[in-house]
């Protein structure tokens, strides 16, 4: 069982650290409103992962993977949502790029307390983006059966693997938010924040477009 868990952890680590929509969203919200926004976005992503992990354990995500129509609907909705978030980021960048050139670094929001509405928005974006990513559900369905944790029952195996994957994601986002905090002096540059938001916005649009193309 230990060897199976190590193999699962290795495969999961690759999936977690490879840049994707979740990371782009965290970077976009970091540029938008700082480290606290990144933490709330990550919290939404982690809740989404927990929901999908529970769904995988009871077999709901298997139904999604088995239904081509349902999978396509979720995929299209997820792609459109990523494009929407990317467009919002680029609109914000276009509105503020002239201001950033003259804005002092001390006005950065990296360590500033965020209004509840901004925190809720970041959390919601992370949650919805993750739930509308059918690749996460497909990952649970396709990867879990590859590992045998006998003598555990299949349902208990799925719960254990989902919990292990979630714990690794939690560690990853804690490390990521901590790194954002350590890079505070660099990230306080309004110009860099503006460029990061523009780059993340473009990446989100590109990822959303790729998802939509693959949906057909």
Coordinates of C-alpha atoms in Angstrom, one line a residue:
X1 CA 0.0 0.0 0.0
X2 CA 2.9 2.4 0.8
X3 CA 4.4 2.0 -2.6
X4 CA 1.0 2.7 -4.2
X5 CA 0.5 5.8 -2.1
X6 CA 4.0 7.1 -3.1
X7 CA 3.2 6.5 -6.8
X8 CA -0.1 8.3 -6.4
X9 CA 1.6 11.2 -4.6
X10 CA 4.2 11.5 -7.4
X11 CA 1.5 11.6 -10.1
X12 CA -0.6 14.0 -8.1
X13 CA 2.4 16.3 -7.6
X14 CA 2.9 16.7 -11.4
X15 CA -0.8 17.5 -11.8
X16 CA -0.8 20.1 -9.0
X17 CA 2.3 22.1 -10.0
X18 CA 1.8 22.2 -13.7
X19 CA 0.4 25.7 -14.4
X20 CA -3.3 25.7 -15.3
X21 CA -6.5 27.8 -14.8
X22 CA -6.4 27.7 -11.0
X23 CA -2.8 29.1 -10.9
X24 CA -3.6 31.7 -13.5
X25 CA -6.6 32.8 -11.4
X26 CA -4.5 33.1 -8.2
X27 CA -1.9 35.2 -10.0
X28 CA -4.6 37.4 -11.6
X29 CA -6.2 38.1 -8.2
X30 CA -2.8 38.6 -6.6
X31 CA -2.1 41.3 -9.1
X32 CA -5.6 42.7 -8.6
X33 CA -5.7 42.8 -4.8
X34 CA -2.6 41.2 -3.2
X35 CA -1.7 38.3 -1.0
X36 CA -5.1 38.2 0.8
X37 CA -6.9 37.9 -2.5
X38 CA -4.6 35.0 -3.4
X39 CA -5.4 33.3 -0.2
X40 CA -9.2 33.7 -0.6
X41 CA -9.0 32.4 -4.2
X42 CA -7.0 29.4 -3.1
X43 CA -9.6 28.7 -0.4
X44 CA -12.3 28.7 -3.0
X45 CA -10.2 26.3 -5.2
X46 CA -9.7 24.0 -2.2
X47 CA -13.4 23.9 -1.4
X48 CA -14.1 23.0 -5.0
X49 CA -11.5 20.2 -4.9
X50 CA -13.1 18.9 -1.7
X51 CA -16.6 18.9 -3.3
X52 CA -15.3 17.1 -6.4
X53 CA -13.3 14.6 -4.2
X54 CA -16.4 13.8 -2.2
X55 CA -18.4 13.4 -5.5
X56 CA -15.7 11.0 -6.8
X57 CA -15.9 9.0 -3.7
X58 CA -19.6 8.4 -4.0
X59 CA -19.5 7.9 -7.8
X60 CA -21.1 11.2 -9.0
X61 CA -18.0 12.3 -11.1
X62 CA -18.1 8.9 -12.8
X63 CA -21.5 9.8 -14.2
X64 CA -20.0 13.1 -15.5
X65 CA -17.2 11.2 -17.2
X66 CA -19.6 8.7 -18.7
X67 CA -22.0 11.2 -20.2
X68 CA -20.5 12.9 -23.3
X69 CA -23.2 15.5 -23.4
X70 CA -23.0 16.4 -19.7
X71 CA -19.2 16.5 -19.9
X72 CA -19.3 18.8 -22.9
X73 CA -21.8 21.1 -21.2
X74 CA -19.6 21.5 -18.1
X75 CA -16.5 21.9 -20.3
X76 CA -18.1 24.7 -22.4
X77 CA -19.4 26.4 -19.3
X78 CA -15.9 26.2 -17.8
X79 CA -14.3 27.6 -20.9
X80 CA -16.7 30.5 -21.1
X81 CA -16.1 31.3 -17.5
X82 CA -12.3 31.3 -17.9
X83 CA -12.7 33.7 -20.9
X84 CA -15.0 35.9 -18.8
X85 CA -12.5 36.1 -16.0
X86 CA -9.7 36.8 -18.5
X87 CA -11.7 39.6 -20.2
X88 CA -12.4 41.1 -16.8
X89 CA -8.7 41.1 -16.0
X90 CA -7.8 42.8 -19.3
X91 CA -10.5 45.4 -18.8
X92 CA -9.1 46.1 -15.4
X93 CA -5.6 46.4 -16.8
X94 CA -6.8 48.7 -19.6
X95 CA -8.6 51.0 -17.0
X96 CA -5.6 51.2 -14.7
X97 CA -2.5 51.0 -16.8
X98 CA -2.2 54.7 -17.1
X99 CA -2.5 55.1 -13.3
X100 CA 0.1 52.5 -12.5
X101 CA 2.8 54.5 -14.2
X102 CA 2.5 57.2 -11.6
X103 CA 1.2 55.3 -8.6
X104 CA 3.7 55.0 -5.7
X105 CA 4.6 51.5 -4.5
X106 CA 3.3 52.2 -1.0
X107 CA -0.2 52.1 -2.3
X108 CA 0.0 48.4 -3.1
X109 CA -2.7 46.2 -1.8
X110 CA -0.4 43.3 -1.1
X111 CA -0.8 43.5 2.7
X112 CA -3.9 45.7 2.9
X113 CA -7.1 44.4 4.4
X114 CA -9.6 43.7 1.7
X115 CA -13.3 44.6 1.8
X116 CA -15.6 41.6 2.4
X117 CA -17.0 42.0 -1.2
X118 CA -13.5 41.5 -2.7
X119 CA -12.8 38.5 -0.5
X120 CA -16.1 36.9 -1.4
X121 CA -15.5 37.6 -5.1
X122 CA -12.0 35.9 -5.0
X123 CA -13.4 33.0 -3.1
X124 CA -16.3 32.6 -5.5
X125 CA -14.1 32.8 -8.6
X126 CA -11.8 30.0 -7.2
X127 CA -14.7 27.8 -6.3
X128 CA -16.6 28.2 -9.6
X129 CA -13.5 27.9 -11.8
X130 CA -12.6 24.6 -10.1
X131 CA -16.1 23.1 -10.1
X132 CA -16.5 23.9 -13.8
X133 CA -13.2 22.3 -14.7
X134 CA -14.2 18.8 -15.9
X135 CA -10.6 17.8 -16.1
X136 CA -10.5 17.7 -12.3
X137 CA -13.4 15.2 -12.2
X138 CA -11.9 13.2 -15.0
X139 CA -8.6 13.2 -13.1
X140 CA -10.4 11.6 -10.1
X141 CA -12.2 9.1 -12.2
X142 CA -9.2 8.0 -14.4
X143 CA -6.4 8.1 -11.9
X144 CA -8.0 6.6 -8.8
X145 CA -8.7 3.1 -10.3
X146 CA -5.0 2.8 -11.2
X147 CA -4.0 2.4 -7.6
X148 CA -4.8 -0.6 -5.5
X149 CA -5.0 0.0 -1.7
X150 CA -6.2 -3.5 -0.8
X151 CA -7.5 -4.7 1.5
X152 CA -9.5 -1.4 1.7
X153 CA -12.9 -1.3 0.0
X154 CA -13.1 0.7 -3.3
X155 CA -15.1 3.5 -1.7
X156 CA -12.7 3.8 1.1
X157 CA -9.8 3.8 -1.4
X158 CA -11.4 6.7 -3.2
X159 CA -11.9 8.6 0.0
X160 CA -8.3 8.1 1.1
X161 CA -6.9 9.1 -2.3
X162 CA -9.1 12.1 -2.5
X163 CA -8.0 13.2 1.0
X164 CA -4.4 12.7 0.1
X165 CA -4.7 14.7 -3.1
X166 CA -6.6 17.5 -1.3
X167 CA -3.9 17.6 1.4
X168 CA -1.2 18.0 -1.2
X169 CA -3.1 20.8 -2.9
X170 CA -3.5 22.5 0.5
X171 CA 0.3 22.3 1.1
X172 CA 0.9 23.7 -2.4
X173 CA -1.4 26.7 -2.0
X174 CA 0.0 27.4 1.5
X175 CA 3.5 27.4 0.0
X176 CA 2.3 29.6 -3.0
X177 CA 0.6 32.2 -0.8
X178 CA 3.7 32.2 1.5
X179 CA 5.9 32.8 -1.5
X180 CA 3.7 35.7 -2.6
X181 CA 4.1 37.2 0.9
X182 CA 7.9 36.8 0.8
X183 CA 8.1 38.5 -2.6
X184 CA 6.2 41.5 -1.1
X185 CA 8.7 44.2 -2.0
X186 CA 8.8 43.0 -5.6
X187 CA 5.0 42.5 -6.0
X188 CA 4.4 46.0 -4.5
X189 CA 5.4 47.5 -7.8
X190 CA 2.2 48.7 -9.5
X191 CA 3.8 48.3 -12.9
X192 CA 4.6 44.6 -12.2
X193 CA 1.1 44.1 -10.8
X194 CA -0.4 45.6 -13.9
X195 CA 1.7 43.4 -16.2
X196 CA 0.9 40.3 -14.2
X197 CA -2.8 41.0 -14.4
X198 CA -2.5 41.5 -18.1
X199 CA -0.5 38.3 -18.6
X200 CA -2.8 36.2 -16.4
X201 CA -5.9 37.7 -18.2
X202 CA -4.4 36.7 -21.5
X203 CA -3.6 33.2 -20.2
X204 CA -7.1 32.7 -18.9
X205 CA -8.6 33.7 -22.2
X206 CA -6.2 31.4 -24.0
X207 CA -7.0 28.5 -21.6
X208 CA -10.7 29.2 -22.0
X209 CA -10.4 29.2 -25.8
X210 CA -8.5 25.9 -25.7
X211 CA -11.2 24.3 -23.5
X212 CA -13.9 25.4 -25.9
X213 CA -12.0 24.1 -29.0
X214 CA -11.4 20.7 -27.3
X215 CA -15.1 20.6 -26.4
X216 CA -16.1 20.2 -30.0

